[in-house]
DNA sequence: CCGTATGTTTCATT
DNA sequence: TAATGAAACATACG
């Protein structure tokens, strides 16, 4: 699930659920999601602390308190949910923060590919989230040109490289390239000015709609809406879509709209 | 048992 | 140095 739009939704969830509230109790159901901190220390350092305004960079959610900062990544299956602390915990709830108003903020994750970190300083945060490019949501056309300059890799791999641009994952990468009519295997240095223009426009439009929906929309007029079809066809031209492996992930594209040579 | 899944890191190789 | 592919991480599902 989680790419930039999903994590932006989690940021809103955290803000409306927990911002301004104190942690009455931190519960660790599965310490397997904790990184660099024990369950005991997480409880000791966070209980009694008050959540401030959360921020997001790419797929990372950064939640400061009046003590340490909680840093979260959702991997492929993680999510953040807000409910009443009386509700039964879901099967995949790994950590929960019971708040001073009876609400509970739950970190749920099936696969535990990522998890939760605790940071004491800004340097800690930087070290945890690693090398990140600028957030995809605030990327100008000039930024894009600057980021792509000098690169020779495939455009799909480059767009989804968090150290180049933060926030784009496999679904967004495919969706943006389909909107821009650029083949995912094209190299960055082969893109024309016009193609980089289309790429930037597609990136902005796909992100705007996705952030509004808090996910890449499952819209039949979008590529992603056809992704799970047994025999998917292009919503634009009707030709069969093609699947292939690029940058280690399954890519989906239209061989008619997105030509490899052009 | 096998392959696949919206992520990231590490390692070997080109 | 840049870039790529494969593997690993943990888990569910068909």
GROMACS .gro file of N, CA and C in nm, chain A residues 157-252:
model
  288
  157UNK      N    1   1.362   0.322  -1.296
  157UNK     CA    2   1.450   0.301  -1.181
  157UNK      C    3   1.486   0.434  -1.115
  158UNK      N    4   1.508   0.535  -1.197
  158UNK     CA    5   1.548   0.666  -1.145
  158UNK      C    6   1.434   0.733  -1.068
  159UNK      N    7   1.313   0.728  -1.126
  159UNK     CA    8   1.198   0.792  -1.062
  159UNK      C    9   1.168   0.730  -0.925
  160UNK      N   10   1.191   0.599  -0.913
  160UNK     CA   11   1.156   0.531  -0.788
  160UNK      C   12   1.275   0.516  -0.694
  161UNK      N   13   1.388   0.579  -0.729
  161UNK     CA   14   1.505   0.580  -0.641
  161UNK      C   15   1.487   0.690  -0.537
  162UNK      N   16   1.473   0.650  -0.410
  162UNK     CA   17   1.441   0.747  -0.304
  162UNK      C   18   1.552   0.849  -0.283
  163UNK      N   19   1.674   0.814  -0.323
  163UNK     CA   20   1.785   0.907  -0.309
  163UNK      C   21   1.783   1.013  -0.418
  164UNK      N   22   1.704   0.990  -0.524
  164UNK     CA   23   1.689   1.090  -0.631
  164UNK      C   24   1.565   1.174  -0.605
  165UNK      N   25   1.450   1.106  -0.595
  165UNK     CA   26   1.323   1.171  -0.563
  165UNK      C   27   1.258   1.087  -0.454
  166UNK      N   28   1.212   1.150  -0.348
  166UNK     CA   29   1.154   1.074  -0.237
  166UNK      C   30   1.003   1.065  -0.249
  167UNK      N   31   0.953   0.943  -0.245
  167UNK     CA   32   0.807   0.924  -0.235
  167UNK      C   33   0.743   0.838  -0.341
  168UNK      N   34   0.810   0.821  -0.457
  168UNK     CA   35   0.749   0.744  -0.565
  168UNK      C   36   0.785   0.597  -0.552
  169UNK      N   37   0.684   0.510  -0.561
  169UNK     CA   38   0.704   0.366  -0.556
  169UNK      C   39   0.667   0.302  -0.689
  170UNK      N   40   0.648   0.172  -0.686
  170UNK     CA   41   0.627   0.096  -0.808
  170UNK      C   42   0.500   0.136  -0.881
  171UNK      N   43   0.390   0.151  -0.810
  171UNK     CA   44   0.264   0.185  -0.875
  171UNK      C   45   0.268   0.326  -0.932
  172UNK      N   46   0.316   0.421  -0.852
  172UNK     CA   47   0.324   0.560  -0.897
  172UNK      C   48   0.417   0.573  -1.017
  173UNK      N   49   0.529   0.502  -1.012
  173UNK     CA   50   0.624   0.508  -1.124
  173UNK      C   51   0.557   0.465  -1.254
  174UNK      N   52   0.490   0.352  -1.250
  174UNK     CA   53   0.421   0.303  -1.371
  174UNK      C   54   0.312   0.401  -1.415
  175UNK      N   55   0.236   0.451  -1.317
  175UNK     CA   56   0.124   0.539  -1.350
  175UNK      C   57   0.173   0.669  -1.413
  176UNK      N   58   0.276   0.727  -1.356
  176UNK     CA   59   0.330   0.854  -1.407
  176UNK      C   60   0.385   0.835  -1.549
  177UNK      N   61   0.458   0.727  -1.572
  177UNK     CA   62   0.516   0.704  -1.705
  177UNK      C   63   0.407   0.676  -1.808
  178UNK      N   64   0.303   0.609  -1.767
  178UNK     CA   65   0.192   0.583  -1.860
  178UNK      C   66   0.123   0.716  -1.896
  179UNK      N   67   0.099   0.801  -1.797
  179UNK     CA   68   0.039   0.932  -1.824
  179UNK      C   69   0.129   1.014  -1.917
  180UNK      N   70   0.259   1.004  -1.896
  180UNK     CA   71   0.354   1.084  -1.976
  180UNK      C   72   0.385   1.018  -2.111
  181UNK      N   73   0.336   0.898  -2.130
  181UNK     CA   74   0.359   0.821  -2.254
  181UNK      C   75   0.508   0.796  -2.277
  182UNK      N   76   0.576   0.756  -2.171
  182UNK     CA   77   0.718   0.726  -2.181
  182UNK      C   78   0.740   0.581  -2.137
  183UNK      N   79   0.814   0.506  -2.216
  183UNK     CA   80   0.841   0.365  -2.186
  183UNK      C   81   0.932   0.356  -2.062
  184UNK      N   82   0.898   0.268  -1.966
  184UNK     CA   83   0.976   0.260  -1.842
  184UNK      C   84   1.123   0.222  -1.863
  185UNK      N   85   1.156   0.158  -1.976
  185UNK     CA   86   1.295   0.117  -1.999
  185UNK      C   87   1.378   0.225  -2.071
  186UNK      N   88   1.314   0.337  -2.105
  186UNK     CA   89   1.392   0.445  -2.166
  186UNK      C   90   1.498   0.494  -2.068
  187UNK      N   91   1.613   0.535  -2.121
  187UNK     CA   92   1.714   0.590  -2.032
  187UNK      C   93   1.690   0.740  -2.012
  188UNK      N   94   1.729   0.787  -1.895
  188UNK     CA   95   1.705   0.926  -1.858
  188UNK      C   96   1.774   1.022  -1.956
  189UNK      N   97   1.896   0.985  -1.996
  189UNK     CA   98   1.971   1.077  -2.084
  189UNK      C   99   1.916   1.082  -2.226
  190UNK      N  100   1.825   0.988  -2.261
  190UNK     CA  101   1.767   0.991  -2.395
  190UNK      C  102   1.639   1.074  -2.402
  191UNK      N  103   1.590   1.121  -2.287
  191UNK     CA  104   1.463   1.194  -2.287
  191UNK      C  105   1.479   1.332  -2.348
  192UNK      N  106   1.385   1.370  -2.433
  192UNK     CA  107   1.387   1.502  -2.493
  192UNK      C  108   1.328   1.604  -2.396
  193UNK      N  109   1.345   1.728  -2.429
  193UNK     CA  110   1.290   1.836  -2.349
  193UNK      C  111   1.139   1.820  -2.334
  194UNK      N  112   1.075   1.786  -2.445
  194UNK     CA  113   0.930   1.769  -2.445
  194UNK      C  114   0.889   1.651  -2.356
  195UNK      N  115   0.969   1.545  -2.359
  195UNK     CA  116   0.936   1.430  -2.275
  195UNK      C  117   0.954   1.461  -2.127
  196UNK      N  118   1.057   1.536  -2.093
  196UNK     CA  119   1.075   1.575  -1.953
  196UNK      C  120   0.962   1.668  -1.908
  197UNK      N  121   0.913   1.746  -2.001
  197UNK     CA  122   0.797   1.831  -1.976
  197UNK      C  123   0.674   1.746  -1.942
  198UNK      N  124   0.650   1.646  -2.026
  198UNK     CA  125   0.536   1.556  -2.003
  198UNK      C  126   0.552   1.479  -1.873
  199UNK      N  127   0.676   1.440  -1.845
  199UNK     CA  128   0.704   1.366  -1.721
  199UNK      C  129   0.669   1.451  -1.599
  200UNK      N  130   0.711   1.576  -1.601
  200UNK     CA  131   0.684   1.664  -1.488
  200UNK      C  132   0.534   1.690  -1.472
  201UNK      N  133   0.467   1.714  -1.583
  201UNK     CA  134   0.321   1.737  -1.578
  201UNK      C  135   0.250   1.613  -1.525
  202UNK      N  136   0.290   1.496  -1.574
  202UNK     CA  137   0.226   1.371  -1.530
  202UNK      C  138   0.251   1.348  -1.381
  203UNK      N  139   0.374   1.374  -1.339
  203UNK     CA  140   0.408   1.355  -1.198
  203UNK      C  141   0.318   1.441  -1.109
  204UNK      N  142   0.304   1.566  -1.148
  204UNK     CA  143   0.221   1.657  -1.067
  204UNK      C  144   0.075   1.614  -1.065
  205UNK      N  145   0.023   1.578  -1.182
  205UNK     CA  146  -0.121   1.546  -1.189
  205UNK      C  147  -0.152   1.414  -1.120
  206UNK      N  148  -0.066   1.315  -1.141
  206UNK     CA  149  -0.088   1.185  -1.077
  206UNK      C  150  -0.078   1.200  -0.925
  207UNK      N  151   0.020   1.277  -0.879
  207UNK     CA  152   0.036   1.295  -0.735
  207UNK      C  153  -0.080   1.374  -0.674
  208UNK      N  154  -0.125   1.477  -0.743
  208UNK     CA  155  -0.234   1.559  -0.689
  208UNK      C  156  -0.358   1.473  -0.665
  209UNK      N  157  -0.395   1.395  -0.765
  209UNK     CA  158  -0.514   1.310  -0.752
  209UNK      C  159  -0.492   1.200  -0.649
  210UNK      N  160  -0.370   1.147  -0.644
  210UNK     CA  161  -0.343   1.036  -0.552
  210UNK      C  162  -0.341   1.083  -0.407
  211UNK      N  163  -0.283   1.200  -0.384
  211UNK     CA  164  -0.280   1.252  -0.247
  211UNK      C  165  -0.422   1.282  -0.200
  212UNK      N  166  -0.504   1.332  -0.292
  212UNK     CA  167  -0.643   1.359  -0.255
  212UNK      C  168  -0.714   1.230  -0.214
  213UNK      N  169  -0.683   1.122  -0.288
  213UNK     CA  170  -0.747   0.992  -0.259
  213UNK      C  171  -0.673   0.915  -0.149
  214UNK      N  172  -0.557   0.965  -0.107
  214UNK     CA  173  -0.471   0.899  -0.009
  214UNK      C  174  -0.425   0.761  -0.056
  215UNK      N  175  -0.418   0.745  -0.188
  215UNK     CA  176  -0.367   0.622  -0.251
  215UNK      C  177  -0.364   0.646  -0.401
  216UNK      N  178  -0.297   0.560  -0.475
  216UNK     CA  179  -0.310   0.569  -0.620
  216UNK      C  180  -0.450   0.520  -0.654
  217UNK      N  181  -0.534   0.604  -0.713
  217UNK     CA  182  -0.675   0.568  -0.731
  217UNK      C  183  -0.691   0.441  -0.814
  218UNK      N  184  -0.789   0.360  -0.775
  218UNK     CA  185  -0.821   0.238  -0.848
  218UNK      C  186  -0.922   0.274  -0.956
  219UNK      N  187  -0.881   0.365  -1.044
  219UNK     CA  188  -0.970   0.425  -1.143
  219UNK      C  189  -0.954   0.350  -1.276
  220UNK      N  190  -1.064   0.304  -1.336
  220UNK     CA  191  -1.053   0.228  -1.462
  220UNK      C  192  -0.992   0.309  -1.576
  221UNK      N  193  -0.991   0.443  -1.561
  221UNK     CA  194  -0.927   0.526  -1.662
  221UNK      C  195  -0.778   0.545  -1.637
  222UNK      N  196  -0.729   0.488  -1.528
  222UNK     CA  197  -0.586   0.493  -1.496
  222UNK      C  198  -0.526   0.355  -1.515
  223UNK      N  199  -0.398   0.353  -1.536
  223UNK     CA  200  -0.327   0.226  -1.552
  223UNK      C  201  -0.347   0.137  -1.429
  224UNK      N  202  -0.333   0.197  -1.311
  224UNK     CA  203  -0.343   0.121  -1.186
  224UNK      C  204  -0.477   0.050  -1.173
  225UNK      N  205  -0.582   0.110  -1.231
  225UNK     CA  206  -0.714   0.049  -1.226
  225UNK      C  207  -0.722  -0.081  -1.304
  226UNK      N  208  -0.625  -0.104  -1.393
  226UNK     CA  209  -0.625  -0.226  -1.474
  226UNK      C  210  -0.523  -0.327  -1.426
  227UNK      N  211  -0.447  -0.288  -1.325
  227UNK     CA  212  -0.332  -0.366  -1.282
  227UNK      C  213  -0.366  -0.508  -1.241
  228UNK      N  214  -0.479  -0.527  -1.179
  228UNK     CA  215  -0.514  -0.660  -1.130
  228UNK      C  216  -0.601  -0.737  -1.228
  229UNK      N  217  -0.628  -0.679  -1.347
  229UNK     CA  218  -0.705  -0.754  -1.447
  229UNK      C  219  -0.623  -0.873  -1.494
  230UNK      N  220  -0.691  -0.986  -1.520
  230UNK     CA  221  -0.617  -1.103  -1.570
  230UNK      C  222  -0.557  -1.076  -1.709
  231UNK      N  223  -0.626  -0.999  -1.791
  231UNK     CA  224  -0.575  -0.966  -1.924
  231UNK      C  225  -0.593  -0.817  -1.945
  232UNK      N  226  -0.503  -0.736  -1.885
  232UNK     CA  227  -0.526  -0.591  -1.881
  232UNK      C  228  -0.505  -0.523  -2.016
  233UNK      N  229  -0.592  -0.424  -2.043
  233UNK     CA  230  -0.583  -0.345  -2.166
  233UNK      C  231  -0.568  -0.198  -2.132
  234UNK      N  232  -0.507  -0.125  -2.223
  234UNK     CA  233  -0.480   0.018  -2.201
  234UNK      C  234  -0.610   0.098  -2.200
  235UNK      N  235  -0.635   0.175  -2.094
  235UNK     CA  236  -0.757   0.256  -2.088
  235UNK      C  237  -0.760   0.365  -2.196
  236UNK      N  238  -0.645   0.397  -2.253
  236UNK     CA  239  -0.638   0.506  -2.351
  236UNK      C  240  -0.657   0.454  -2.492
  237UNK      N  241  -0.590   0.346  -2.529
  237UNK     CA  242  -0.594   0.300  -2.668
  237UNK      C  243  -0.654   0.160  -2.685
  238UNK      N  244  -0.675   0.090  -2.575
  238UNK     CA  245  -0.739  -0.041  -2.584
  238UNK      C  246  -0.646  -0.157  -2.615
  239UNK      N  247  -0.521  -0.128  -2.646
  239UNK     CA  248  -0.427  -0.236  -2.675
  239UNK      C  249  -0.391  -0.311  -2.546
  240UNK      N  250  -0.349  -0.438  -2.561
  240UNK     CA  251  -0.309  -0.514  -2.442
  240UNK      C  252  -0.189  -0.450  -2.374
  241UNK      N  253  -0.191  -0.446  -2.243
  241UNK     CA  254  -0.077  -0.394  -2.167
  241UNK      C  255   0.029  -0.504  -2.154
  242UNK      N  256   0.150  -0.459  -2.131
  242UNK     CA  257   0.259  -0.555  -2.117
  242UNK      C  258   0.319  -0.548  -1.976
  243UNK      N  259   0.366  -0.662  -1.929
  243UNK     CA  260   0.432  -0.670  -1.800
  243UNK      C  261   0.577  -0.710  -1.818
  244UNK      N  262   0.664  -0.654  -1.734
  244UNK     CA  263   0.804  -0.692  -1.740
  244UNK      C  264   0.873  -0.655  -1.611
  245UNK      N  265   0.994  -0.701  -1.595
  245UNK     CA  266   1.068  -0.675  -1.472
  245UNK      C  267   1.169  -0.562  -1.498
  246UNK      N  268   1.156  -0.453  -1.424
  246UNK     CA  269   1.246  -0.340  -1.437
  246UNK      C  270   1.283  -0.294  -1.297
  247UNK      N  271   1.411  -0.276  -1.274
  247UNK     CA  272   1.460  -0.233  -1.142
  247UNK      C  273   1.410  -0.327  -1.033
  248UNK      N  274   1.400  -0.455  -1.066
  248UNK     CA  275   1.364  -0.554  -0.967
  248UNK      C  276   1.217  -0.563  -0.934
  249UNK      N  277   1.134  -0.483  -1.002
  249UNK     CA  278   0.991  -0.484  -0.972
  249UNK      C  279   0.912  -0.508  -1.099
  250UNK      N  280   0.790  -0.557  -1.081
  250UNK     CA  281   0.703  -0.578  -1.196
  250UNK      C  282   0.657  -0.443  -1.248
  251UNK      N  283   0.678  -0.420  -1.376
  251UNK     CA  284   0.631  -0.297  -1.439
  251UNK      C  285   0.517  -0.331  -1.535
  252UNK      N  286   0.426  -0.236  -1.549
  252UNK     CA  287   0.313  -0.250  -1.640
  252UNK      C  288   0.313  -0.128  -1.731
   0.00000   0.00000   0.00000
